[in-house]
mmCIF file of C-alpha atoms and ligand atoms in Angstrom:
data_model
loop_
_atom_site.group_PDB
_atom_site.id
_atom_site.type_symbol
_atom_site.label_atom_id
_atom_site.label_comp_id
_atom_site.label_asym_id
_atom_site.label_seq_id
_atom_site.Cartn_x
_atom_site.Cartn_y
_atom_site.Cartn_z
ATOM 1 C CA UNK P 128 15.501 -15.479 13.853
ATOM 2 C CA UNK P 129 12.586 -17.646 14.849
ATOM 3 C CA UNK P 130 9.017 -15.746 14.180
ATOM 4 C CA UNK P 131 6.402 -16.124 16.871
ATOM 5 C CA UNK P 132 3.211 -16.647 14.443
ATOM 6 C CA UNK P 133 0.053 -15.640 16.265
ATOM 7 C CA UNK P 134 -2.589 -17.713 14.313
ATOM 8 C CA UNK P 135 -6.886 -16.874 14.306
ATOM 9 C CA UNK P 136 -6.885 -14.103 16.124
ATOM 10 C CA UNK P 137 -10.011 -12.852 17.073
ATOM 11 C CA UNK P 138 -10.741 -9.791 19.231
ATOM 12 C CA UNK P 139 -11.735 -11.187 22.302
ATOM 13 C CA UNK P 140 -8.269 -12.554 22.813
ATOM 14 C CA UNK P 141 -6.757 -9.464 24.557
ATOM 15 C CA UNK P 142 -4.099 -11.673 26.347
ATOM 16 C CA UNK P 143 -2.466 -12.508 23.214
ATOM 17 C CA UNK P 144 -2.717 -8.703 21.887
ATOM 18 C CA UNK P 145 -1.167 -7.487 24.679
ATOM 19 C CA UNK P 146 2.138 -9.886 23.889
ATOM 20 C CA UNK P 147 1.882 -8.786 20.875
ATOM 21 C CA UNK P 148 1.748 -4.942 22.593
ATOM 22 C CA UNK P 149 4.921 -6.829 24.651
ATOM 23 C CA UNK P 150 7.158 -7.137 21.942
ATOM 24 C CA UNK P 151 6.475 -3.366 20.438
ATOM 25 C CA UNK P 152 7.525 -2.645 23.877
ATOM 26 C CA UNK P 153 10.739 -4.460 24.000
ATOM 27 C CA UNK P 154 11.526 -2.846 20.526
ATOM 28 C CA UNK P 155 11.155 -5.880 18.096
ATOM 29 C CA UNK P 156 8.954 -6.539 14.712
ATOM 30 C CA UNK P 157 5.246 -7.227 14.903
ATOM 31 C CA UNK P 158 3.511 -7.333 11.360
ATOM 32 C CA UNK P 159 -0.236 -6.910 12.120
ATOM 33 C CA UNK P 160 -3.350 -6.430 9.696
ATOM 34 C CA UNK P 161 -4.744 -2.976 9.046
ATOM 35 C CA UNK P 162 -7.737 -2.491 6.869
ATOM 36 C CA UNK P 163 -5.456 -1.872 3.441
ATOM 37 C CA UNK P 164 -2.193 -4.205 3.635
ATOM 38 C CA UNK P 165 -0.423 -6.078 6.587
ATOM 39 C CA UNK P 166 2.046 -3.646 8.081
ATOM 40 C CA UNK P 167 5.659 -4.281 9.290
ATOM 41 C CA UNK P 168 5.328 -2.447 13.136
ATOM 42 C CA UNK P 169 8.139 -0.895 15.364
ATOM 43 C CA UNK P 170 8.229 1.580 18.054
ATOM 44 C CA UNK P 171 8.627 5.032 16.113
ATOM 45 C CA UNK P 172 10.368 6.116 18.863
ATOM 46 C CA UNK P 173 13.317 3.847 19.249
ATOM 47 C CA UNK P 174 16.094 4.182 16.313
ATOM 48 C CA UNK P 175 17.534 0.332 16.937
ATOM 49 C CA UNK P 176 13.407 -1.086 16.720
ATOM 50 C CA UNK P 177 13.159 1.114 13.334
ATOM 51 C CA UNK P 178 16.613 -0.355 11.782
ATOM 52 C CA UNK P 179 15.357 -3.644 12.544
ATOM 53 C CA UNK P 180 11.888 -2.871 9.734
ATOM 54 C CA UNK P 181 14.479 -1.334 7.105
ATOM 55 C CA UNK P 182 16.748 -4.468 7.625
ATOM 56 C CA UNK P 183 13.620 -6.659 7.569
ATOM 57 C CA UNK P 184 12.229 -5.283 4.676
ATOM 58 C CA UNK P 185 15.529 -4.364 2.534
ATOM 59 C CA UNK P 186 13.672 -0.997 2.029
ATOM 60 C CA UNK P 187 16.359 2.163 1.654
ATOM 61 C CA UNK P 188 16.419 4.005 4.830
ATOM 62 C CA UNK P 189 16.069 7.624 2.891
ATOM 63 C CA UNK P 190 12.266 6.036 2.103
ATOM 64 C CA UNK P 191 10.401 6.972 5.472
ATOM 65 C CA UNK P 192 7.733 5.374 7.291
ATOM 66 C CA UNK P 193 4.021 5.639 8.065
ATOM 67 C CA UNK P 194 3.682 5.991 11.927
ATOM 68 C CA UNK P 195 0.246 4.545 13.016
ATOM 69 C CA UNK P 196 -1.583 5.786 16.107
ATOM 70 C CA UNK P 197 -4.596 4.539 18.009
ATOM 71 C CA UNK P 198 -6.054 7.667 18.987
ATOM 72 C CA UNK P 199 -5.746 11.823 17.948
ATOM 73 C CA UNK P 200 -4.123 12.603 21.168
ATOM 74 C CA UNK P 201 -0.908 10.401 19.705
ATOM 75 C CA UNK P 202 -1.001 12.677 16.948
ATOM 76 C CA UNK P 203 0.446 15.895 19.098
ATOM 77 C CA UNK P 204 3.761 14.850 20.227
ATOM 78 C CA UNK P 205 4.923 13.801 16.803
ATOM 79 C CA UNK P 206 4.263 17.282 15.338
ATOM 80 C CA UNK P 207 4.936 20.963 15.584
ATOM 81 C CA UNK P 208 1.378 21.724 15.182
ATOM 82 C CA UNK P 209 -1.696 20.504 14.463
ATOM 83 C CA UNK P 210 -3.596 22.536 11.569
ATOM 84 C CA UNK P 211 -7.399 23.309 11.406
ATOM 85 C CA UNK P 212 -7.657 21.933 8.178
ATOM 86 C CA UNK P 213 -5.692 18.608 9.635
ATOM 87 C CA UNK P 214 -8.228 18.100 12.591
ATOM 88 C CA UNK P 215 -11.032 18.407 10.144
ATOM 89 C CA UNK P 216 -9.457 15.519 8.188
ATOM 90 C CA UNK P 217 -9.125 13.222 11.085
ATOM 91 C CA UNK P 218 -12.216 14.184 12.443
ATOM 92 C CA UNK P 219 -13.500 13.016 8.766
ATOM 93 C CA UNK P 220 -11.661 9.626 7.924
ATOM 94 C CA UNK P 221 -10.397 8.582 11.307
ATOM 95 C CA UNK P 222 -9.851 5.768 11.804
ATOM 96 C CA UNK P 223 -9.403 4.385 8.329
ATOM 97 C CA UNK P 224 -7.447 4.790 5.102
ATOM 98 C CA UNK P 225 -5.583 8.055 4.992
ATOM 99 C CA UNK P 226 -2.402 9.201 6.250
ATOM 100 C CA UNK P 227 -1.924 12.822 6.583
ATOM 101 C CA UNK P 228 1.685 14.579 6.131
ATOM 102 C CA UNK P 229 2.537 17.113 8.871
ATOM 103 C CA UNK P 230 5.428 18.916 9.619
ATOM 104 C CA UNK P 231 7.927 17.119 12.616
ATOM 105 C CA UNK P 232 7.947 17.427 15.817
ATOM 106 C CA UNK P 233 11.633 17.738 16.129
ATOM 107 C CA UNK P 234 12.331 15.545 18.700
ATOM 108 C CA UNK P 235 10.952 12.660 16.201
ATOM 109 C CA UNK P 236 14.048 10.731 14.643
ATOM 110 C CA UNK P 237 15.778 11.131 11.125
ATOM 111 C CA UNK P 238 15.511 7.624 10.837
ATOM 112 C CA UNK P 239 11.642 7.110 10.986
ATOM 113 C CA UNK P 240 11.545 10.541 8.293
ATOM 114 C CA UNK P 241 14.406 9.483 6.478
ATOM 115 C CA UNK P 242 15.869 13.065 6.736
ATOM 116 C CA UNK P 243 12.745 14.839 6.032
ATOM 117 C CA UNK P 244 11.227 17.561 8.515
ATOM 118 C CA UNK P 245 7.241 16.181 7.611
ATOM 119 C CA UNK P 246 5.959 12.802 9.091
ATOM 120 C CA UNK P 247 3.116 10.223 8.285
ATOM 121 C CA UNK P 248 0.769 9.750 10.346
ATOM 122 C CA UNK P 249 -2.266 7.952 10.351
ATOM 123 C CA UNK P 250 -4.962 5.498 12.518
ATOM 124 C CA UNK P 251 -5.792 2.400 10.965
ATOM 125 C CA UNK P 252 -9.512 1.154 11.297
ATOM 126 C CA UNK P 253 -8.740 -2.053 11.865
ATOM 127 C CA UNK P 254 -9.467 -3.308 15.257
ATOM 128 C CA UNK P 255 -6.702 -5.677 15.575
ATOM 129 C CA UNK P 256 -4.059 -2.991 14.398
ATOM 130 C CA UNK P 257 -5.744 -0.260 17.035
ATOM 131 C CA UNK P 258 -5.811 -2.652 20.057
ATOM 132 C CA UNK P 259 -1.864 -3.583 19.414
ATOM 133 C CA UNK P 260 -1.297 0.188 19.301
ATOM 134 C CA UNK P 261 -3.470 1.065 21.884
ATOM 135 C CA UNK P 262 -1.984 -1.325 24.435
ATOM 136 C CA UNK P 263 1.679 -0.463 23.040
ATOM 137 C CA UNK P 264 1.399 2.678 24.144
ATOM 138 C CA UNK P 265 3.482 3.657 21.376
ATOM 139 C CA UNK P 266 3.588 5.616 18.477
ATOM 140 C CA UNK P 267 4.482 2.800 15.661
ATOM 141 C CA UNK P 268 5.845 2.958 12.397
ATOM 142 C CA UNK P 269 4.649 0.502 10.205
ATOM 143 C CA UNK P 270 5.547 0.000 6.253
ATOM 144 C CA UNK P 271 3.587 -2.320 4.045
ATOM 145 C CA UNK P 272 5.112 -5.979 5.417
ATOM 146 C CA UNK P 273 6.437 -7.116 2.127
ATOM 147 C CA UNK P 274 9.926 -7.284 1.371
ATOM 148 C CA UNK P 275 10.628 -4.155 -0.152
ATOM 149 C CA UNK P 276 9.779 -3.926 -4.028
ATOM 150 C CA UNK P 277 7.143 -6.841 -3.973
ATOM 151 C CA UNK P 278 3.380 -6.194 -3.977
ATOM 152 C CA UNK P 279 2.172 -5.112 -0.595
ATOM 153 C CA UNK P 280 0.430 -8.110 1.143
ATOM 154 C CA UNK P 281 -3.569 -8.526 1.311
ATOM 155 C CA UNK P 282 -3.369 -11.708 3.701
ATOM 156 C CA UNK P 283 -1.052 -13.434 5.969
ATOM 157 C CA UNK P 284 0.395 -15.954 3.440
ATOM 158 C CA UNK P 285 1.558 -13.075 1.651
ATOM 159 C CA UNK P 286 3.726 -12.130 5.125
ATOM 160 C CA UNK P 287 4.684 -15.555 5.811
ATOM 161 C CA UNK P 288 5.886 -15.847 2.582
ATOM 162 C CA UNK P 289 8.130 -12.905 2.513
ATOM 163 C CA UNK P 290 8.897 -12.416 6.416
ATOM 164 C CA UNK P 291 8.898 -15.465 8.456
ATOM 165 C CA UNK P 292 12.074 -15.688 9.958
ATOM 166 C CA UNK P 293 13.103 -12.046 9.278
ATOM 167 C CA UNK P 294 10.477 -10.698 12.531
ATOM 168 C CA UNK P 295 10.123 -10.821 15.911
ATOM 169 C CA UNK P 296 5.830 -11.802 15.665
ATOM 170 C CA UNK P 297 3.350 -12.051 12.690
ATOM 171 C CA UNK P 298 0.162 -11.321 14.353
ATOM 172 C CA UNK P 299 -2.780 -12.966 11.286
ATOM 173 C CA UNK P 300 -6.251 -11.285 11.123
ATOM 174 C CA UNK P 301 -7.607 -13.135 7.431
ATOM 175 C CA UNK P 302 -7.483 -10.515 4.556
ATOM 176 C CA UNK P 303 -7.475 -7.042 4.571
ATOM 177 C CA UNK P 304 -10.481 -5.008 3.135
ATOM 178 C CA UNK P 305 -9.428 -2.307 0.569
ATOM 179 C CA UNK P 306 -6.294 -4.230 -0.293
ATOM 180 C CA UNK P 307 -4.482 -0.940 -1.463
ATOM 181 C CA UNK P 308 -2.414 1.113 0.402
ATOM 182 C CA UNK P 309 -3.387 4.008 2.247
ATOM 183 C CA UNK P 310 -4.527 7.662 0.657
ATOM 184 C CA UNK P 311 -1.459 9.973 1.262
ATOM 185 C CA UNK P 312 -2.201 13.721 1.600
ATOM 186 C CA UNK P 313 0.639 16.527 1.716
ATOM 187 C CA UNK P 314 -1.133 19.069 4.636
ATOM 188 C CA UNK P 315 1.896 20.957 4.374
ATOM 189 C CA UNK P 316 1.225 22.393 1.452
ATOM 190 C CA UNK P 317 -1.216 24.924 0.077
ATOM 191 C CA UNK P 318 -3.388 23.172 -1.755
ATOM 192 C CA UNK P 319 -2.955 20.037 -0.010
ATOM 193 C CA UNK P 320 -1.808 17.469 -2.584
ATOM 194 C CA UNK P 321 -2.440 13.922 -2.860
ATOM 195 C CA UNK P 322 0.830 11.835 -2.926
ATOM 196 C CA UNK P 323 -0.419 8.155 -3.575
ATOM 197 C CA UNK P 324 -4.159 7.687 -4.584
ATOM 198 C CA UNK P 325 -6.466 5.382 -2.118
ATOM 199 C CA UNK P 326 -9.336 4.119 -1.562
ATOM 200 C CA UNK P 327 -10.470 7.251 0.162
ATOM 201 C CA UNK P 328 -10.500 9.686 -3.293
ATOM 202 C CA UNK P 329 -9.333 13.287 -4.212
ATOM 203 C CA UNK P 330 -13.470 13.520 -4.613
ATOM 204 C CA UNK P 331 -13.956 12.336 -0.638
ATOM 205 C CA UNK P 332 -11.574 14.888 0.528
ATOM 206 C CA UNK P 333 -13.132 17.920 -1.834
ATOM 207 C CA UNK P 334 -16.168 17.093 0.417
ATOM 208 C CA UNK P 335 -13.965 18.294 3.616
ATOM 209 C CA UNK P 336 -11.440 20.758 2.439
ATOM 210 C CA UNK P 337 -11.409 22.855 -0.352
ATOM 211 C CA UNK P 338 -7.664 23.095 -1.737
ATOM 212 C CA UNK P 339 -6.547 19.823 -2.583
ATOM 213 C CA UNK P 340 -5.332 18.760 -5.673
ATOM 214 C CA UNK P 341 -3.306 15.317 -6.780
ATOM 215 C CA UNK P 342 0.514 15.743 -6.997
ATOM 216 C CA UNK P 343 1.544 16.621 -10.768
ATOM 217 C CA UNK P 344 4.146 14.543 -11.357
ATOM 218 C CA UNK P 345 1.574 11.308 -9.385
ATOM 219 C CA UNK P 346 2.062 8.999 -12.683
ATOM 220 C CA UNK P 347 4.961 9.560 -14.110
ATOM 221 C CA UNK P 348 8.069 7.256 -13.812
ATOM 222 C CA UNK P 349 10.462 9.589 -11.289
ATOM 223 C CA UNK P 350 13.842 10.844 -12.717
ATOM 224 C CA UNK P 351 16.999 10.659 -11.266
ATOM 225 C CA UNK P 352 17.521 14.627 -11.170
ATOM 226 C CA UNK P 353 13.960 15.152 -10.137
ATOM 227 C CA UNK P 354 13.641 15.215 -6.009
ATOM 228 C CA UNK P 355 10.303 13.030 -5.542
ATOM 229 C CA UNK P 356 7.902 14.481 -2.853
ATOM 230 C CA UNK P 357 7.435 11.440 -1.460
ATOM 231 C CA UNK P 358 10.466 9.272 -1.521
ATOM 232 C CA UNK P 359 8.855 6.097 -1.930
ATOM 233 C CA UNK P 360 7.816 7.236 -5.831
ATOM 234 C CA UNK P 361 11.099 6.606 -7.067
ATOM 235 C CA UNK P 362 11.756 3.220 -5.876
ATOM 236 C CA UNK P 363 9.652 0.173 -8.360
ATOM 237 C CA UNK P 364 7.401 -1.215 -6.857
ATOM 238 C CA UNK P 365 4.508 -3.725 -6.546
ATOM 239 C CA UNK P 366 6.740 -5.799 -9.050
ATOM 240 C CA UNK P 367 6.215 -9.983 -9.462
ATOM 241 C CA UNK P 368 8.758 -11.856 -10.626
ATOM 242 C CA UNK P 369 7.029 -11.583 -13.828
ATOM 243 C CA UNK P 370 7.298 -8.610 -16.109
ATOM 244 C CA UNK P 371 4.145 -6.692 -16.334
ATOM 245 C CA UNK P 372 2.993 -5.400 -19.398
ATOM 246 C CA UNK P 373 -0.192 -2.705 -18.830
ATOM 247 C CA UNK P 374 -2.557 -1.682 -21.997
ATOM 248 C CA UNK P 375 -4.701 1.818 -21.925
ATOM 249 C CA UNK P 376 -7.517 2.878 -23.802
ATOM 250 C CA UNK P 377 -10.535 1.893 -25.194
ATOM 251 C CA UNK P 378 -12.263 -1.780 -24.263
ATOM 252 C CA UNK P 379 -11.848 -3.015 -27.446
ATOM 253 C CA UNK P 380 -8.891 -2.233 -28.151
ATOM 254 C CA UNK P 381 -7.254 -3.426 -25.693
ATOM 255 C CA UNK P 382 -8.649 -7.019 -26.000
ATOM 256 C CA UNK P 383 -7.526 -6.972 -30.208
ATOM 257 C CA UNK P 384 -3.829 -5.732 -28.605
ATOM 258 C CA UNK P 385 -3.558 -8.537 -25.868
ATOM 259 C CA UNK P 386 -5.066 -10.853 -28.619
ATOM 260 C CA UNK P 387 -2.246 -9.604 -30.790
ATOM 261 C CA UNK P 388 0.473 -10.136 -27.964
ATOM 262 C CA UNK P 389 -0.594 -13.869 -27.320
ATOM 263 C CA UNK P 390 0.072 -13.989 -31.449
ATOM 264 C CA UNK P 391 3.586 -12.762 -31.485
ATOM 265 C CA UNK P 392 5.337 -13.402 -28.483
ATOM 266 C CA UNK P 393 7.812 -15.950 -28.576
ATOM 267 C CA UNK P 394 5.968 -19.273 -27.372
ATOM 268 C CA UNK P 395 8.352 -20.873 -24.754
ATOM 269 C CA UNK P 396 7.442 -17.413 -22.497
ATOM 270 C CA UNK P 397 4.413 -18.702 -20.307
ATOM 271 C CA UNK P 398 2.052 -15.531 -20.901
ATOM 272 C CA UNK P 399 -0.589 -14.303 -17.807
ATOM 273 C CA UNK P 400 -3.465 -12.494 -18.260
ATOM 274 C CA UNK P 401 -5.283 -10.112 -15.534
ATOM 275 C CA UNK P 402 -8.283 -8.831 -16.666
ATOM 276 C CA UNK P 403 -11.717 -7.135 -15.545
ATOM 277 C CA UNK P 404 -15.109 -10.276 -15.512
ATOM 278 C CA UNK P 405 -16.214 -7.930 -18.845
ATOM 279 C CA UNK P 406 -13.290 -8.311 -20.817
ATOM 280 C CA UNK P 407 -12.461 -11.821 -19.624
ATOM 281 C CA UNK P 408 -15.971 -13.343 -20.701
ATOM 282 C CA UNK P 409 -16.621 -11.351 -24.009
ATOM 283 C CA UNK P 410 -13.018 -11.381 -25.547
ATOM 284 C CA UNK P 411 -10.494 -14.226 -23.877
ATOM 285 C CA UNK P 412 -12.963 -16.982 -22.553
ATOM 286 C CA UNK P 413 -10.128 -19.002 -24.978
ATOM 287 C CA UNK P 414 -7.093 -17.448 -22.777
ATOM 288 C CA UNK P 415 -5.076 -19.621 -20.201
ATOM 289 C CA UNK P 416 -3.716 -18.706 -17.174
ATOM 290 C CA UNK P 417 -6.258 -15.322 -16.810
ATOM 291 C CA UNK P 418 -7.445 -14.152 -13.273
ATOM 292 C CA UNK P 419 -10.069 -11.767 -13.347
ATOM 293 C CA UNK P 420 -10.283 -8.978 -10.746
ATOM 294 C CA UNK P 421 -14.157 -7.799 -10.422
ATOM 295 C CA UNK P 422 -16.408 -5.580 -12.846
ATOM 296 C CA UNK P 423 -14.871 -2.733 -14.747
ATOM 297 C CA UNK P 424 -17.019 -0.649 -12.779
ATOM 298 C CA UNK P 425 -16.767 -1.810 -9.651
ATOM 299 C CA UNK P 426 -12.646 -0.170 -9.117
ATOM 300 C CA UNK P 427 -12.751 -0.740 -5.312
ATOM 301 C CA UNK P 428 -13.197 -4.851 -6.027
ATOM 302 C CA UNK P 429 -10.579 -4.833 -8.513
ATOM 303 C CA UNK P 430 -7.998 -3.073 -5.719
ATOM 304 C CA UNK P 431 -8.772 -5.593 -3.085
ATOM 305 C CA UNK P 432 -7.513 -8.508 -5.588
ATOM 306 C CA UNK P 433 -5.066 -6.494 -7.689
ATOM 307 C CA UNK P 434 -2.125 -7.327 -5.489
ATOM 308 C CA UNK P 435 -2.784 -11.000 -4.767
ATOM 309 C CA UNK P 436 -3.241 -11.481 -8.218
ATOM 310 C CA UNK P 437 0.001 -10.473 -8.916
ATOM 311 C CA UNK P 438 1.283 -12.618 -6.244
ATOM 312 C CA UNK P 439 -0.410 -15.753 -7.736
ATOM 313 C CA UNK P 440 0.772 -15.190 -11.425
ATOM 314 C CA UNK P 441 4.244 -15.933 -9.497
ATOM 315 C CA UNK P 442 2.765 -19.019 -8.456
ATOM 316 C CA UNK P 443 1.705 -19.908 -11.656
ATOM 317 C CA UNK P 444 5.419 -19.176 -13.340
ATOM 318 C CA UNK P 445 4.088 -16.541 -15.638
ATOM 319 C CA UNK P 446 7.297 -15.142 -17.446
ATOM 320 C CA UNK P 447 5.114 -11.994 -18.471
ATOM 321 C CA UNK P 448 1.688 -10.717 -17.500
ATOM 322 C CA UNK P 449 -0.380 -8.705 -20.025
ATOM 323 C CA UNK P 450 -2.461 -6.569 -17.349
ATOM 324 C CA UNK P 451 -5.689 -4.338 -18.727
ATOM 325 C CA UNK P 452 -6.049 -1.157 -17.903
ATOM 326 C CA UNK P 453 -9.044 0.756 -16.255
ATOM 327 C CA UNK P 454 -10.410 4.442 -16.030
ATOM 328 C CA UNK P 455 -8.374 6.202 -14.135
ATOM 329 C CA UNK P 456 -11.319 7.695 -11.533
ATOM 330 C CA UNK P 457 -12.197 7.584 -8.429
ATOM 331 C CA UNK P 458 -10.812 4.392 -6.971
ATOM 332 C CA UNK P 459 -9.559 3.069 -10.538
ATOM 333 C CA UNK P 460 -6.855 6.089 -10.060
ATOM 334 C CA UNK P 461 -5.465 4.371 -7.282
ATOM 335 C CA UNK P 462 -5.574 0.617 -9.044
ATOM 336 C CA UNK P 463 -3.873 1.988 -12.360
ATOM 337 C CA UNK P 464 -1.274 4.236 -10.006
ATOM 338 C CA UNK P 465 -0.229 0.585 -8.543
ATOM 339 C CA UNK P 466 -0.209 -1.113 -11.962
ATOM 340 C CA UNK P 467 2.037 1.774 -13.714
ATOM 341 C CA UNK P 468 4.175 1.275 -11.055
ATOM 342 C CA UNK P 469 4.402 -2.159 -11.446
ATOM 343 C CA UNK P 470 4.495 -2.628 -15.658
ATOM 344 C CA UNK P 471 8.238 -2.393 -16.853
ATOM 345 C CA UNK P 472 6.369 -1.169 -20.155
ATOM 346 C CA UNK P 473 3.009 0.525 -20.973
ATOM 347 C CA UNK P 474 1.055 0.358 -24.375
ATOM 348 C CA UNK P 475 -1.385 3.088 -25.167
ATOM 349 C CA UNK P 476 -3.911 2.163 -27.622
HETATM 350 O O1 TXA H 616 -1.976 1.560 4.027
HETATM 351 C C1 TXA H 616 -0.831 1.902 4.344
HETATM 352 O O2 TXA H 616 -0.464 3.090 4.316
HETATM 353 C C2 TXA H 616 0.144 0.813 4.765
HETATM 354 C C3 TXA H 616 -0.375 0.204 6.073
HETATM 355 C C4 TXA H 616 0.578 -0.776 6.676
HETATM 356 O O3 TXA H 616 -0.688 1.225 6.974
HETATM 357 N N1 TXA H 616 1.464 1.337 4.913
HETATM 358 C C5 TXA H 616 2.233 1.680 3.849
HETATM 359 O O4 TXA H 616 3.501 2.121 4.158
HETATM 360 O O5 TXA H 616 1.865 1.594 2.708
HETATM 361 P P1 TXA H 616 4.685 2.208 3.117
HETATM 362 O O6 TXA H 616 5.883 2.522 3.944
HETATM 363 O O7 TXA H 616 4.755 0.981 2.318
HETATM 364 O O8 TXA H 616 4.373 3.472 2.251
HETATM 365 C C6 TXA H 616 4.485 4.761 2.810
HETATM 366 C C7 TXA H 616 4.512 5.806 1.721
HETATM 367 C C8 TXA H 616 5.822 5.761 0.958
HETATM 368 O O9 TXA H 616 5.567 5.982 -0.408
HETATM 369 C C9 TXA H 616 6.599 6.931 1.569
HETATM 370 O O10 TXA H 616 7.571 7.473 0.699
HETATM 371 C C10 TXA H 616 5.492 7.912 1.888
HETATM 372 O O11 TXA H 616 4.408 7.099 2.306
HETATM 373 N N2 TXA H 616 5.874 8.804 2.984
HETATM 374 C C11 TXA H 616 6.131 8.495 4.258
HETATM 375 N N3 TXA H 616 6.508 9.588 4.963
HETATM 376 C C12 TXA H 616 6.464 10.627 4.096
HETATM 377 C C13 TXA H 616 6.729 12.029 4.217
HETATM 378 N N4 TXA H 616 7.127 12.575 5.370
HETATM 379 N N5 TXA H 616 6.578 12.791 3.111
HETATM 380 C C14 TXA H 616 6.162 12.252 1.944
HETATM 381 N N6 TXA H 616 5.903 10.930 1.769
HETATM 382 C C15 TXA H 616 6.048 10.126 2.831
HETATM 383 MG MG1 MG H 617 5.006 -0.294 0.683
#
């Protein structure tokens, strides 16, 4: 299929919104930017236009979607009801990083749920994103626009890489701001639980309802008998071609274990390091092929890079990245939730 590629967008420019609007319409693919990853848009309510992001993506169709609105008002028809406690998190973080869990409106298809009775939902900050939407009309259901299993895309090279020729329009807006996927939070459940960490924290939403709580069984690697709350948990992720290899604990000792690996593995393996600017300039200023990601304590920095630095080890031809690990609070929960997902093996030391 030949991709319409909608190049320097700027806001102004409603004409070319709108056929971007057009397309959502006629039930094809637009990827757009939202403030945390590109996203992979269909109409929510058409079951061809949301086989057309499954087949675009490869994703599973029992992993369900995120459906993006432009205003509350959207937010009714896709739900039974709309919960105090919901209203006083849109009210909160509206528009912006969080998607809320609510329980169906029935008329909403399987497809978009994959099977379950709760939907996604949330409104993107992004002005681009909300004046698609907005002129669409449309509810729209919008995955991360990478093919599924690769690290979720941070700018439009990223999409063009992994989706030119497989949608209908990829609409570019530069890169996205937080770089990590939306907050999830369960609001079906009592306490509310957080399903995938964000940049908007369990600590954010303490400040606007009580009982909320992240999702026990957040970092561990799913099982096959265990039913994950959120589908998309079982499924790797975020993975390069490269194999990722993550170290916890202390500073130190994660530099002497790195140091160690770059000892002992076997030499024809072309070894990557990530690292935070601290441990990069005290302990491997002699290391090849590093990127560095931002301070140690600035987490939010290092999630706006983490995924295209994965994406450029690839381009590089790293055979195995040895990734350092980070506190896992406020935002760093969300940057080490993405890197467990992606390491094939973690080393605790
Ligand atoms: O920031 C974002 O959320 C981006 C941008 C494009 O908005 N979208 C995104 O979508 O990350 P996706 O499809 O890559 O991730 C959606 C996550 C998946 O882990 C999925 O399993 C979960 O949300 N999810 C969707 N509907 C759910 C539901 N009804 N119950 C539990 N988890 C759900
Ligand atoms: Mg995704």
């Amino acid at each position: 299929m030949e991709t319409i590629i909608l190049n320097h967008i700027d806001l102004d420019q409603d004409d070319r919104l709108i056929k971007a609007a057009r397309v959502l319409k006629d039930n094809g693919t637009v990827v757009f930017p939202t403030e945390t990853v590109y996203g992979l848009g269909a109409n929510a309510l058409d079951e061809k236009a949301i086989a057309k992001i499954y087949k675009a993506k490869g994703r599973p169709s029992d992993n369900p979607l995120i459906v993006h609105v432009a205003s509350e008002k959207q937010v009714d028809d896709l739900v039974e009801e709309v919960p105090i406690r919901a209203k006083q998190i849109m009210e909160a973080f509206w528009p912006g990083p969080l998607t809320i869990i609510l329980k169906k409106n029935p008329d909403i298809s399987d497809v978009v749920t994959g099977g379950l009775d709760t939907i996604a939902i949330r409104m993107p900050s992004n002005k681009i994103a909300l004046k698609i939407i907005e002129h669409s009309g449309l509810p729209i259901a919008a995955p991360s626009a990478n093919i599924s299993g690769r690290p979720s895309p941070t700018q439009e090279e990223h999409v063009i890489k992994d989706l030119d020729g497989r949608v209908d329009m990829i609409v570019c807006g530069g890169k996205t701001v937080f770089g990590l996927e939306s907050t999830v939070l369960d609001l079906t459940t009592s306490p509310a639980l957080i399903l995938r960490p964000g940049s908007i924290t369990l600590d954010d939403i303490k400040r606007v309802i009580n009982d909320v709580t992240m999702d026990p069984g957040l970092n561990e690697k799913m099982k096959d008998h265990v039913k994950p709350r959120s589908p998309g948990m079982k499924y790797t992720h975020y993975s390069p071609d490269a194999e990722v290899i993550l170290f916890e604990g202390k500073e130190n000792a994660i530099s002497e274990a790195i140091k160690d690996q770059l000892i002992h593995l076997p030499s024809h393996l072309k070894i990557g390091i990530l690292a935070t600017e601290e441990m990069a300039l005290e302990y491997l200023k002699e290391a090849d092929n590093i990127i560095t990601l931002g301070k140690r304590s600035e987490p939010g920095d290092i999630g706006a890079m983490l995924f295209k630095a994965l994406r450029d080890f690839d381009e590089l031809g790293v055979d195995i990245i040895l990734a350092e690990g980070i506190e896992a609070v406020g935002v760093g929960e969300a940057v080490m939730n993405r890197l467990r997902k992606a390491a094939s093996n973690i080393i605790r030391v």
